[in-house]
Coordinates of C-alpha atoms in Angstrom, one line a residue:
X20 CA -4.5 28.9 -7.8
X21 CA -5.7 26.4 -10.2
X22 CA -3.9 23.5 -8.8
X23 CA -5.2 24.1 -5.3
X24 CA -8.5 24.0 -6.3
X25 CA -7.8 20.9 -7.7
X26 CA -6.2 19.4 -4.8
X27 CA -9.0 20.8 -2.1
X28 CA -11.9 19.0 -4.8
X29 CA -9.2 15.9 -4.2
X30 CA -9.5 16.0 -0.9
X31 CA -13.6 16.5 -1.0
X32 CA -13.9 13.7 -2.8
X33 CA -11.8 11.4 -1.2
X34 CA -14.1 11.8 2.0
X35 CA -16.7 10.8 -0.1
X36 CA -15.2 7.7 -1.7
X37 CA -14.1 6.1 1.2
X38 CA -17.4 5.9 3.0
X39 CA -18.8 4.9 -0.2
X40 CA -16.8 1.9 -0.8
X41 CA -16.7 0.8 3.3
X42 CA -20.5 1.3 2.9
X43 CA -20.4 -1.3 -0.2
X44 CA -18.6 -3.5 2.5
X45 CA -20.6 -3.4 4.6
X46 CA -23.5 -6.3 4.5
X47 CA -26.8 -5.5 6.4
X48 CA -26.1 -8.4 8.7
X49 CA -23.3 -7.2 9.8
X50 CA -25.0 -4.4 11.3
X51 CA -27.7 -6.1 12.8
X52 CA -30.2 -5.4 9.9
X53 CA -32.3 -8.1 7.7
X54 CA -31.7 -8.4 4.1
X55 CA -35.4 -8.7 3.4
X56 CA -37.0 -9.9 0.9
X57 CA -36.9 -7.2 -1.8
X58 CA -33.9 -6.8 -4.7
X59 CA -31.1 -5.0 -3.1
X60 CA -29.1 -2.8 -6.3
X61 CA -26.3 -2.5 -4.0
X62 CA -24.2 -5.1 -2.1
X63 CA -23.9 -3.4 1.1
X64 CA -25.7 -1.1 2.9
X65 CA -28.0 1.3 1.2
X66 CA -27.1 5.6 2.0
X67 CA -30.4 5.4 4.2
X68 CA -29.3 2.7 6.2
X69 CA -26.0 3.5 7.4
X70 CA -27.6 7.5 7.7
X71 CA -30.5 5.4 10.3
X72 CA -27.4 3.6 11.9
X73 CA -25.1 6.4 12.4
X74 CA -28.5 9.2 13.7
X75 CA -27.5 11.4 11.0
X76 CA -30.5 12.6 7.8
X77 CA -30.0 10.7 4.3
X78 CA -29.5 14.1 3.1
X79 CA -27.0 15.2 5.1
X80 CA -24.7 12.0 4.1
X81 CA -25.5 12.0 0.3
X82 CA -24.0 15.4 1.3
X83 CA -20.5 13.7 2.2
X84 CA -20.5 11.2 0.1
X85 CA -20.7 13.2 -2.9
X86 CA -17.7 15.8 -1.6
X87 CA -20.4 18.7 -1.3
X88 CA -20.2 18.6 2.7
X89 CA -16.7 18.8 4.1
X90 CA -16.9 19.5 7.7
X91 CA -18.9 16.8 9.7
X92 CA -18.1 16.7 13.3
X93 CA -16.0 14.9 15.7
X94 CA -19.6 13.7 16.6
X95 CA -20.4 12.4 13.0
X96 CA -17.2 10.6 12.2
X97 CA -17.1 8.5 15.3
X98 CA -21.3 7.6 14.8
X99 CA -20.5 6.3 11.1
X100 CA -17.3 4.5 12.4
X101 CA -19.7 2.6 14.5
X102 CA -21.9 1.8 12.1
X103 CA -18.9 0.5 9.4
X104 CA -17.9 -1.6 12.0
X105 CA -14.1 0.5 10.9
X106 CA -11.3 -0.8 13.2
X107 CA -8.9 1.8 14.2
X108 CA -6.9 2.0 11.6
X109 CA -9.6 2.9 9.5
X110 CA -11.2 4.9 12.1
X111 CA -7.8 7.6 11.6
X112 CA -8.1 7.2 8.3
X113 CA -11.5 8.5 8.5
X114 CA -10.8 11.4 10.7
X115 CA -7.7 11.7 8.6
X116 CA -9.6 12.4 5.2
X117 CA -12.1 14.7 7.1
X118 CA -9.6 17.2 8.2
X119 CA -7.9 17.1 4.8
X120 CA -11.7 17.9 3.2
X121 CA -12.2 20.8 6.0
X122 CA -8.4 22.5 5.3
X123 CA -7.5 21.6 9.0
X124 CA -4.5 18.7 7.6
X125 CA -1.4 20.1 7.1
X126 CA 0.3 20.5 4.4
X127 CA 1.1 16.9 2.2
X128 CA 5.1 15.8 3.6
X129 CA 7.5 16.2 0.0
X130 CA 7.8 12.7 -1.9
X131 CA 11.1 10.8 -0.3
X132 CA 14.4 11.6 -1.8
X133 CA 15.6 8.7 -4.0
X134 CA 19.0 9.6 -2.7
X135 CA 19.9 7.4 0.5
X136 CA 22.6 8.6 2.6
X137 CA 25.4 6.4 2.8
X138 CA 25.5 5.7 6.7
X139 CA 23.0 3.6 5.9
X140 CA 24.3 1.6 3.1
X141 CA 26.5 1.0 5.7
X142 CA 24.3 0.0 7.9
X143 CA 22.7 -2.6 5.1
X144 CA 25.9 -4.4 4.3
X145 CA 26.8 -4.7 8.1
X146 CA 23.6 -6.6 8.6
X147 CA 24.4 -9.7 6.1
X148 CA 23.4 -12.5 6.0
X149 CA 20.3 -11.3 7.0
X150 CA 17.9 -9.8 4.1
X151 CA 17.4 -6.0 4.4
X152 CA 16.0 -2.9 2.0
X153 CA 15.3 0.1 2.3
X154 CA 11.9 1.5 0.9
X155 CA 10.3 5.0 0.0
X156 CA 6.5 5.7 1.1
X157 CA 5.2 4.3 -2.7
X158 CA 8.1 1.3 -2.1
X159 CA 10.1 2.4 -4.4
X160 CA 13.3 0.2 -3.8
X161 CA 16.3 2.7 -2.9
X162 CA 18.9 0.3 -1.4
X163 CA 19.7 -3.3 -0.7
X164 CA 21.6 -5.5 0.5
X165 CA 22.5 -8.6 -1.9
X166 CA 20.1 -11.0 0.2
X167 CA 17.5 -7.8 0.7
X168 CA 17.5 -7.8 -3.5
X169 CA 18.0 -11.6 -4.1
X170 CA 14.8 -12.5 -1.9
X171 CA 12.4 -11.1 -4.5
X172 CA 13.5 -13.5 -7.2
X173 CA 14.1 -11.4 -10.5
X174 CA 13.4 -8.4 -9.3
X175 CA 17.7 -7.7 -9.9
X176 CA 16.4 -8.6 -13.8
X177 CA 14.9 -5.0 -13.9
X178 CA 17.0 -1.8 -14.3
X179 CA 17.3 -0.2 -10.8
X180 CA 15.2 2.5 -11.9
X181 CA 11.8 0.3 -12.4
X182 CA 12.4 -2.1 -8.9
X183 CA 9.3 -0.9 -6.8
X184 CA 7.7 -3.4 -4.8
X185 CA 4.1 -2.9 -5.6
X186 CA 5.5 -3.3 -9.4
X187 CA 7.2 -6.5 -8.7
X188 CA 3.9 -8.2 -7.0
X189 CA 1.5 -7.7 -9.3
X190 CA 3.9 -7.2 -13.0
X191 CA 6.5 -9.6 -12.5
X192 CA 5.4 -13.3 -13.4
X193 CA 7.8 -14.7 -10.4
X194 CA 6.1 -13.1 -8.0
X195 CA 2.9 -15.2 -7.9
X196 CA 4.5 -18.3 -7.3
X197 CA 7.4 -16.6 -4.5
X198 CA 4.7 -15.7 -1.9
X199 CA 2.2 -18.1 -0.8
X200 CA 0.1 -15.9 0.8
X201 CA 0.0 -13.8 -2.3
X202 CA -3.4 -12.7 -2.4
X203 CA -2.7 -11.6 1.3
X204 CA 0.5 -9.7 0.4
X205 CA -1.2 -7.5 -2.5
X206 CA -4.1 -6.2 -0.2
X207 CA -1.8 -5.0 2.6
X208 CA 0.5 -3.6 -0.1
X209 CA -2.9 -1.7 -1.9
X210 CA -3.9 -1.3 1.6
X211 CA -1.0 1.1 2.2
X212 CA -1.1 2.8 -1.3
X213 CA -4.3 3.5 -0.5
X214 CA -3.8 4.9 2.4
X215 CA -1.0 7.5 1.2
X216 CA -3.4 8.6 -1.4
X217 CA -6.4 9.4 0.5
X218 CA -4.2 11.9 2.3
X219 CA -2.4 12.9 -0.2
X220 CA -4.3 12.1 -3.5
X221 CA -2.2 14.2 -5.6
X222 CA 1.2 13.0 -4.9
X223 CA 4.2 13.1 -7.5
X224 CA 5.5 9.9 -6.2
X225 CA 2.2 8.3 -6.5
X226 CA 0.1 8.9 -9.2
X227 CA 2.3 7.8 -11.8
X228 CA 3.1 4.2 -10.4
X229 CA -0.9 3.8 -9.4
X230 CA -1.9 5.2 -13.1
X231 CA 0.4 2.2 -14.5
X232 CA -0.9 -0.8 -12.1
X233 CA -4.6 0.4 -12.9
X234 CA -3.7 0.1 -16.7
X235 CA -1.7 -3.0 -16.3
X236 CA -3.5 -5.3 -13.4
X237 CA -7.0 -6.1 -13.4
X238 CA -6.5 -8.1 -9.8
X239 CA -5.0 -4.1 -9.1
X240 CA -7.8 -2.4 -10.2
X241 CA -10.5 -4.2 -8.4
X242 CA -8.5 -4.0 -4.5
X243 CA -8.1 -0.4 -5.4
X244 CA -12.1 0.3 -5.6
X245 CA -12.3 -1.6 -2.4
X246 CA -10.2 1.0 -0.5
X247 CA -9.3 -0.8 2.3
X248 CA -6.4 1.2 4.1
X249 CA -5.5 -1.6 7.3
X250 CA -3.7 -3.9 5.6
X251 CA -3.2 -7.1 8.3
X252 CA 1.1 -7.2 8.8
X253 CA 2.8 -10.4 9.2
X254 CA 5.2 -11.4 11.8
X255 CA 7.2 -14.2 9.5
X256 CA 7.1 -14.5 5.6
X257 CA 7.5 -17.4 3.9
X258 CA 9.2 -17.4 0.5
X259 CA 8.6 -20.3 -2.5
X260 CA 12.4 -19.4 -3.3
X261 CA 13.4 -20.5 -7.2
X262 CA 17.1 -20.6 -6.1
X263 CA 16.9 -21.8 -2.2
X264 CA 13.7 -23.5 -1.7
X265 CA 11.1 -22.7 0.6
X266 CA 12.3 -20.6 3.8
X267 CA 10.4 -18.6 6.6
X268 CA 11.7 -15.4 8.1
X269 CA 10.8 -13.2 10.6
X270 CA 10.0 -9.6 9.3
X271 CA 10.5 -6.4 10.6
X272 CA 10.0 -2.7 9.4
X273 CA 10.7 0.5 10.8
X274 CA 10.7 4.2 9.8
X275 CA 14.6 5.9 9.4
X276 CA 14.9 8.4 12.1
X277 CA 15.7 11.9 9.8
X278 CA 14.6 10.3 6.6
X279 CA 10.8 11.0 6.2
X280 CA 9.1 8.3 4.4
X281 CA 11.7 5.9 4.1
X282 CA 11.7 2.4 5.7
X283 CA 13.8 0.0 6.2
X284 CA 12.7 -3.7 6.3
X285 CA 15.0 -6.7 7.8
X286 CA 14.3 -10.0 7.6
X287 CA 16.1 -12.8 10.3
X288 CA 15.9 -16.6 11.2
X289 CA 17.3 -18.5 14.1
X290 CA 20.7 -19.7 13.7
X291 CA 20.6 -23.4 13.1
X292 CA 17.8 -24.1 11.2
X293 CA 16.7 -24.7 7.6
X294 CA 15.9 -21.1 7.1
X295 CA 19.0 -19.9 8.2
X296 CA 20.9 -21.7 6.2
X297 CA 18.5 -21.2 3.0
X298 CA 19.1 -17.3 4.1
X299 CA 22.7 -17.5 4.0
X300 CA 23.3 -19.4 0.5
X301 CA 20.9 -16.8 -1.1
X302 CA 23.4 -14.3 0.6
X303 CA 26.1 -16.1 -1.2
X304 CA 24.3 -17.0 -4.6
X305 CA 23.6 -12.8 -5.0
X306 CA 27.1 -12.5 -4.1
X307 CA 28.6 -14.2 -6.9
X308 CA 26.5 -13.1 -9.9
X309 CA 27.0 -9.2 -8.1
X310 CA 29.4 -8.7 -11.6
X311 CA 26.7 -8.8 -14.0
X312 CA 26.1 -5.5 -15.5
X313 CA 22.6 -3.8 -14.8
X314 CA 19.7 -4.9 -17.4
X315 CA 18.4 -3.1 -20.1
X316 CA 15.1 -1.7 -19.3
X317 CA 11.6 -4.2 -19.9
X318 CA 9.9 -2.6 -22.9
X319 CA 6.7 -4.5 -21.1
X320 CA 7.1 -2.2 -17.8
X321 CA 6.2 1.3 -18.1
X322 CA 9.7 3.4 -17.9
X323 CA 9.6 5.6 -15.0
X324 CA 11.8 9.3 -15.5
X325 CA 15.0 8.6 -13.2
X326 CA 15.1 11.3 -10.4
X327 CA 17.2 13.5 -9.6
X328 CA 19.2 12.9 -6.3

């Protein structure tokens, strides 16, 4: 009984700390209003402002944004979308957190299995060259092919246990200098952490990893009080390689048909060109160095209990 208490005031809160940080976001002129001339102790909009905007009272939203009202309307959600300016990702989101707060959600779906069945390592090796891994909802990394491994340069340096992808892009010191576009690829990858906990804020195969990134990443930390939860995907990806060079791929992810919460990401590029061939000698390069044994876990990464398949 204890527990669900705990996981309802989760899901009361959550409601509450969403619109509180998209109202943070939110800058007066985005809305149409003047800053004025006055000392504004907030960056966005103040509670009476976005209550004017949306034509509900101020009390009545200091109500959900401290957790203490969990059943606004239909009505209500759509009026403070509006007035966020939310796009429709966000605008779910919303309506997602709303039904959790009022008991309509059902229940949470079970963390993934770490166990992956073997059709689809199969499946994986028959699609070499071409990068591909598969992921769990908090991207835990479950199976690869070599280039699907080999394309986050030294992640295959940590024990298989500790290779997550959120891990990799803000812990590992290669990861920085691989993407880019990194500041891009750690909001959509917060983005979607986000997004699993506001509906499920007390997850097993959750807490744990977002518990160590808070403690361990400042640049973590401060996207996670932003609670954005649309992160903007990428058609290609382009990859500061260490062993291949520089190399752009197309990307694609999809969900695994009878494997709930599992993904599995692909990664191509036309036959012929520069990126192909870069794709195909990392296939190669993982290919060789395949008999080194596994490494011994990094005393600087928090070790994570192995699960039982």
């Amino acid at each position: 009984m204890a527990s669900e208490q705990s996981t309802s005031r989760s899901a009361d809160l959550e409601l509450g700390r969403f619109l509180h940080a998209r109202r943070n976001q939110t800058r007066p002129e985005q809305v149409g209003l003047t800053k004025g001339t006055g000392l504004r102790r907030t960056p966005g909009l103040r509670r009476e402002e976005l209550a004017t905007l949306a034509g509900i009272s101020i009390d009545y939203y200091v109500r959900l944004e401290r957790g203490k009202e969990t059943r606004p309307s239909p009505a209500v959600l759509d009026a403070l979308a509006r007035a966020l300016r939310l796009d429709d990702a966000e605008h779910q989101h919303l309506r997602e957190l709303a039904a959790l707060a009022a008991r309509y959600a059902a229940e949470p779906a079970p963390p993934t299995s770490p166990t992956v069945r073997p059709h689809l390592e199969l499946l994986l090796e028959t699609m070499r060259p071409n990068p591909a891994y598969i992921i769990s909802r908090s991207m835990d990394l479950l199976a690869w092919n070599p280039g699907g491994l080999a394309l986050y340069a030294g992640l295959a340096d940590w024990p298989a246990t500790q290779r997550n992808l959120a891990r990799y892009l803000f812990l590992h010191p290669t990861a920085r200098t691989l993407f880019p576009d990194w500041d891009h690829q750690v909001r959509g990858c917060v983005a979607r952490l986000r997004a699993l906990a506001g509906t499920d804020p007390d997850a097993s195969d959750l807490t744990g990893l977002v518990g160590e990134l808070l403690l361990k990443s400042p640049d973590f930390a401060t996207l996670w009080e932003r609670y954005e939860v649309a992160g903007r995907k990428k058609v290609h990806k382009t990859f500061h390689h260490p062993q291949v060079g520089d190399l752009t791929l197309s990307a694609q992810s999809m969900h695994l048909e009878g494997t709930p919460g599992l993904r599995l990401s692909a990664y191509a590029a036309d036959p012929g060109t520069p990126d192909h061939d870069a794709m195909l000698l990392l296939d190669m390069a993982t290919e060789r160095s395949a008999e080194q044994p596994d490494p011994q876990p990094d005393p600087q990464i928090e070790q994570q209990p192995r699960r039982q398949s």
